[in-house]
């Protein structure tokens, strides 16, 4: 009997020790799970912040590009909400030369083409839709300016040039939705306009063809 009584407390002490070890192991496991949860939540917060921040960065960048298109070149005129339907009739454009809007289904060839006569507005506007820069000039522009502009255009894809006697300014550079008037070919804004708008972000159909269209001049009447 004495042996049984002495063994009982020994087994009880061992049981308590095992329970204590198990409890300690559970506490350690719970602590590990809490650490993992904190790390996971923190990583998710960082990732979400990066996604949101990246989204705002893209928005800010696009907004900055639009502001640059409007503000970097002094005197530029911007036209918004231009329609893009193909039509078979003449279009009464609200600006001269036109800077966008409905147009002919056939584009004016614009792979560095210098025209010696007036071209149809409706074909030229289609070329603008493809990302070209259209240079026009009045009859009273000095020949040296015409030659300088023609040299620039003839060596530059996605550009075209033609006389436009009825325009108000001496020399006009037009891209889709954007227009600039200058007095001479050596105005530094001419090169700026080419750089920003030839296949620029304003282009409705970037990369579309500038060959395979028409090279016809406007017919009288």
CSV table of C-alpha atoms in Angstrom, one decimal:
chain,number,residue,atom,x,y,z
A,1,UNK,CA,0.0,0.0,0.0
A,2,UNK,CA,2.8,2.4,0.9
A,3,UNK,CA,4.3,1.7,-2.6
A,4,UNK,CA,1.1,2.6,-4.3
A,5,UNK,CA,0.7,5.8,-2.3
A,6,UNK,CA,4.3,6.9,-3.1
A,7,UNK,CA,3.8,6.2,-6.8
A,8,UNK,CA,0.6,8.3,-7.1
A,9,UNK,CA,2.2,11.7,-6.4
A,10,UNK,CA,5.1,10.9,-8.8
A,11,UNK,CA,2.6,10.2,-11.6
A,12,UNK,CA,0.7,13.3,-10.8
A,13,UNK,CA,3.9,15.5,-10.9
A,14,UNK,CA,4.8,14.0,-14.3
A,15,UNK,CA,1.3,14.7,-15.7
A,16,UNK,CA,1.5,18.3,-14.5
A,17,UNK,CA,4.9,18.7,-16.1
A,18,UNK,CA,3.6,17.3,-19.4
A,19,UNK,CA,0.6,19.6,-19.3
A,20,UNK,CA,2.9,22.6,-18.6
A,21,UNK,CA,5.1,21.6,-21.6
A,22,UNK,CA,2.0,21.3,-23.8
A,23,UNK,CA,0.7,24.6,-22.6
A,24,UNK,CA,4.1,26.2,-23.3
A,25,UNK,CA,4.2,24.7,-26.8
A,26,UNK,CA,0.7,26.0,-27.4
A,27,UNK,CA,1.7,29.5,-26.3
A,28,UNK,CA,4.7,29.4,-28.6
A,29,UNK,CA,2.6,28.2,-31.5
A,30,UNK,CA,0.0,30.9,-30.9
A,31,UNK,CA,2.8,33.5,-30.7
A,32,UNK,CA,4.3,32.2,-34.0
A,33,UNK,CA,0.8,32.4,-35.7
A,34,UNK,CA,0.4,35.9,-34.4
A,35,UNK,CA,3.8,36.9,-35.9
A,36,UNK,CA,2.9,35.3,-39.2
A,37,UNK,CA,-0.4,37.1,-39.2
A,38,UNK,CA,1.2,40.4,-38.5
A,39,UNK,CA,3.8,39.9,-41.2
A,40,UNK,CA,1.1,38.8,-43.7
A,41,UNK,CA,-1.1,41.8,-42.9
A,42,UNK,CA,1.8,44.2,-43.1
A,43,UNK,CA,2.9,42.8,-46.5
A,44,UNK,CA,-0.7,43.1,-47.8
A,45,UNK,CA,-0.9,46.7,-46.6
A,46,UNK,CA,2.5,47.5,-48.3
A,47,UNK,CA,1.3,45.8,-51.5
A,48,UNK,CA,-2.0,47.7,-51.5
A,49,UNK,CA,-0.2,50.9,-50.9
A,50,UNK,CA,2.1,50.2,-53.8
A,51,UNK,CA,-0.8,49.3,-56.1
A,52,UNK,CA,-2.7,52.4,-55.1
A,53,UNK,CA,0.4,54.6,-55.3
A,54,UNK,CA,1.3,53.1,-58.6
A,55,UNK,CA,-2.2,53.8,-59.9
A,56,UNK,CA,-2.0,57.4,-58.8
A,57,UNK,CA,1.5,57.6,-60.4
A,58,UNK,CA,0.1,56.5,-63.7
A,59,UNK,CA,-2.8,58.9,-63.5
A,60,UNK,CA,-0.4,61.8,-62.5
A,61,UNK,CA,1.9,60.8,-65.4
A,62,UNK,CA,-1.0,60.9,-67.9
A,63,UNK,CA,-2.2,64.1,-66.5
A,64,UNK,CA,1.3,65.5,-66.7
A,65,UNK,CA,1.5,64.5,-70.4
A,66,UNK,CA,-1.7,66.2,-71.2
A,67,UNK,CA,-0.6,69.3,-69.4
A,68,UNK,CA,2.7,69.2,-71.3
A,69,UNK,CA,0.9,69.0,-74.5
A,70,UNK,CA,-1.1,72.1,-73.6
A,71,UNK,CA,1.5,74.2,-71.8
A,72,UNK,CA,5.0,73.5,-73.1
A,73,UNK,CA,4.5,75.2,-76.4
A,74,UNK,CA,3.5,78.8,-76.1
A,75,UNK,CA,0.5,79.8,-78.3
A,76,UNK,CA,-0.8,76.3,-79.0
A,77,UNK,CA,-4.5,75.9,-79.5
A,78,UNK,CA,-6.2,72.7,-78.3
A,79,UNK,CA,-9.5,71.3,-79.6
A,80,UNK,CA,-11.3,68.6,-77.6
A,81,UNK,CA,-14.2,66.2,-78.2
A,82,UNK,CA,-13.5,65.8,-81.9
A,83,UNK,CA,-15.7,63.3,-83.8
A,84,UNK,CA,-14.1,60.7,-86.0
A,85,UNK,CA,-16.8,59.4,-88.4
A,86,UNK,CA,-16.0,58.6,-92.0
A,87,UNK,CA,-18.1,60.7,-94.4
A,88,UNK,CA,-18.5,61.0,-98.2
A,89,UNK,CA,-19.5,64.7,-98.1
A,90,UNK,CA,-17.6,67.9,-97.4
A,91,UNK,CA,-17.2,68.8,-93.8
A,92,UNK,CA,-17.7,72.3,-92.4
A,93,UNK,CA,-14.8,72.4,-89.9
A,94,UNK,CA,-14.9,75.0,-87.1
A,95,UNK,CA,-11.1,75.8,-87.5
A,96,UNK,CA,-8.9,76.6,-90.4
A,97,UNK,CA,-7.1,74.5,-91.3
A,98,UNK,CA,-9.0,71.7,-89.7
A,99,UNK,CA,-7.4,70.0,-86.7
A,100,UNK,CA,-9.7,67.0,-86.5
A,101,UNK,CA,-13.3,65.8,-86.9
A,102,UNK,CA,-15.2,63.7,-89.3
A,103,UNK,CA,-13.2,62.9,-92.5
A,104,UNK,CA,-13.0,60.9,-95.7
A,105,UNK,CA,-12.4,57.2,-95.5
A,106,UNK,CA,-9.2,57.6,-97.4
A,107,UNK,CA,-6.2,59.4,-95.8
A,108,UNK,CA,-3.9,61.8,-97.5
A,109,UNK,CA,-0.5,60.2,-98.0
A,110,UNK,CA,1.7,61.6,-95.2
A,111,UNK,CA,5.0,59.8,-95.3
A,112,UNK,CA,7.0,63.0,-95.6
A,113,UNK,CA,5.1,64.3,-98.6
A,114,UNK,CA,5.3,67.9,-99.8
A,115,UNK,CA,2.3,68.9,-102.0
A,116,UNK,CA,2.6,71.8,-104.4
A,117,UNK,CA,-1.1,72.5,-104.4
A,118,UNK,CA,-4.0,72.5,-101.9
A,119,UNK,CA,-5.3,69.1,-100.7
A,120,UNK,CA,-8.8,68.2,-99.5
A,121,UNK,CA,-9.4,68.9,-95.8
A,122,UNK,CA,-11.3,65.6,-95.4
A,123,UNK,CA,-8.3,63.6,-96.5
A,124,UNK,CA,-5.8,65.6,-94.6
A,125,UNK,CA,-7.8,65.2,-91.4
A,126,UNK,CA,-7.7,61.4,-91.8
A,127,UNK,CA,-3.9,61.7,-92.0
A,128,UNK,CA,-4.0,63.6,-88.7
A,129,UNK,CA,-5.9,60.8,-87.1
A,130,UNK,CA,-3.0,58.5,-88.0
A,131,UNK,CA,-0.6,60.7,-86.0
A,132,UNK,CA,0.8,63.0,-88.7
A,133,UNK,CA,1.8,66.6,-88.5
A,134,UNK,CA,0.4,68.8,-91.3
A,135,UNK,CA,2.3,72.0,-92.2
A,136,UNK,CA,0.4,74.6,-94.1
A,137,UNK,CA,1.4,78.1,-95.3
A,138,UNK,CA,-0.1,81.2,-97.0
A,139,UNK,CA,1.0,82.3,-100.5
A,140,UNK,CA,2.9,85.3,-99.1
A,141,UNK,CA,5.3,83.3,-97.0
A,142,UNK,CA,8.9,83.8,-98.1
A,143,UNK,CA,10.3,81.1,-100.4
A,144,UNK,CA,13.2,80.5,-98.0
A,145,UNK,CA,10.7,79.6,-95.3
A,146,UNK,CA,8.8,77.3,-97.6
A,147,UNK,CA,12.0,75.6,-98.7
A,148,UNK,CA,13.2,75.1,-95.1
A,149,UNK,CA,9.8,73.6,-94.1
A,150,UNK,CA,9.7,71.4,-97.2
A,151,UNK,CA,13.2,70.0,-96.3
A,152,UNK,CA,12.1,69.2,-92.8
A,153,UNK,CA,8.9,67.5,-93.9
A,154,UNK,CA,10.4,65.5,-96.8
A,155,UNK,CA,12.9,63.9,-94.4
A,156,UNK,CA,10.3,63.0,-91.7
A,157,UNK,CA,7.7,60.2,-91.8
A,158,UNK,CA,4.2,61.0,-90.6
A,159,UNK,CA,4.3,64.6,-91.9
A,160,UNK,CA,2.8,66.4,-94.9
A,161,UNK,CA,2.9,69.9,-96.2
A,162,UNK,CA,0.6,71.9,-98.5
A,163,UNK,CA,-0.3,75.5,-99.3
A,164,UNK,CA,-3.4,76.9,-97.6
A,165,UNK,CA,-4.0,80.4,-98.9
A,166,UNK,CA,-7.1,81.2,-96.8
A,167,UNK,CA,-5.6,80.5,-93.4
A,168,UNK,CA,-5.1,83.4,-91.0
A,169,UNK,CA,-1.6,82.8,-89.9
A,170,UNK,CA,1.5,82.7,-92.1
A,171,UNK,CA,2.5,79.2,-91.2
A,172,UNK,CA,0.3,76.7,-89.3
A,173,UNK,CA,1.3,73.3,-87.8
A,174,UNK,CA,-1.5,71.0,-87.1
A,175,UNK,CA,-1.9,67.6,-85.3
A,176,UNK,CA,-5.0,65.9,-84.2
A,177,UNK,CA,-6.7,68.4,-81.8
A,178,UNK,CA,-3.7,70.7,-81.6
A,179,UNK,CA,-2.6,73.7,-83.7
A,180,UNK,CA,0.2,76.3,-83.7
A,181,UNK,CA,0.6,79.4,-85.8
A,182,UNK,CA,4.1,80.9,-86.4
A,183,UNK,CA,5.5,83.7,-88.5
A,184,UNK,CA,8.6,82.0,-89.8
A,185,UNK,CA,10.2,78.6,-90.3
A,186,UNK,CA,13.0,79.3,-87.9
A,187,UNK,CA,10.7,79.7,-84.9
A,188,UNK,CA,11.9,77.2,-82.3
A,189,UNK,CA,8.4,76.1,-81.6
A,190,UNK,CA,8.3,74.4,-85.0
A,191,UNK,CA,10.7,71.7,-84.0
A,192,UNK,CA,9.0,71.4,-80.6
A,193,UNK,CA,5.7,70.8,-82.3
A,194,UNK,CA,7.2,68.1,-84.6
A,195,UNK,CA,8.8,66.4,-81.5
A,196,UNK,CA,5.7,66.4,-79.4
A,197,UNK,CA,2.9,65.6,-81.8
A,198,UNK,CA,4.3,63.5,-84.6
A,199,UNK,CA,2.9,60.1,-83.5
A,200,UNK,CA,2.3,61.8,-80.2
A,201,UNK,CA,-0.1,60.7,-77.4
A,202,UNK,CA,-2.9,62.7,-78.9
A,203,UNK,CA,-3.0,60.3,-81.9
A,204,UNK,CA,-6.3,58.5,-82.1
A,205,UNK,CA,-4.8,55.7,-84.3
A,206,UNK,CA,-1.1,55.5,-83.6
A,207,UNK,CA,0.9,53.5,-86.1
A,208,UNK,CA,-1.8,53.5,-88.8
A,209,UNK,CA,-0.5,53.8,-92.3
A,210,UNK,CA,0.7,57.0,-93.9
A,211,UNK,CA,1.0,55.4,-97.3
A,212,UNK,CA,-1.5,53.7,-99.5
A,213,UNK,CA,-4.0,56.6,-99.3
A,214,UNK,CA,-4.4,59.4,-101.9
A,215,UNK,CA,-1.9,61.9,-103.2
A,216,UNK,CA,-4.5,63.8,-105.1
A,217,UNK,CA,-4.8,67.6,-105.0
A,218,UNK,CA,-8.1,69.4,-104.4
A,219,UNK,CA,-10.0,70.0,-107.6
A,220,UNK,CA,-11.3,73.5,-108.3
A,221,UNK,CA,-15.0,74.0,-107.7
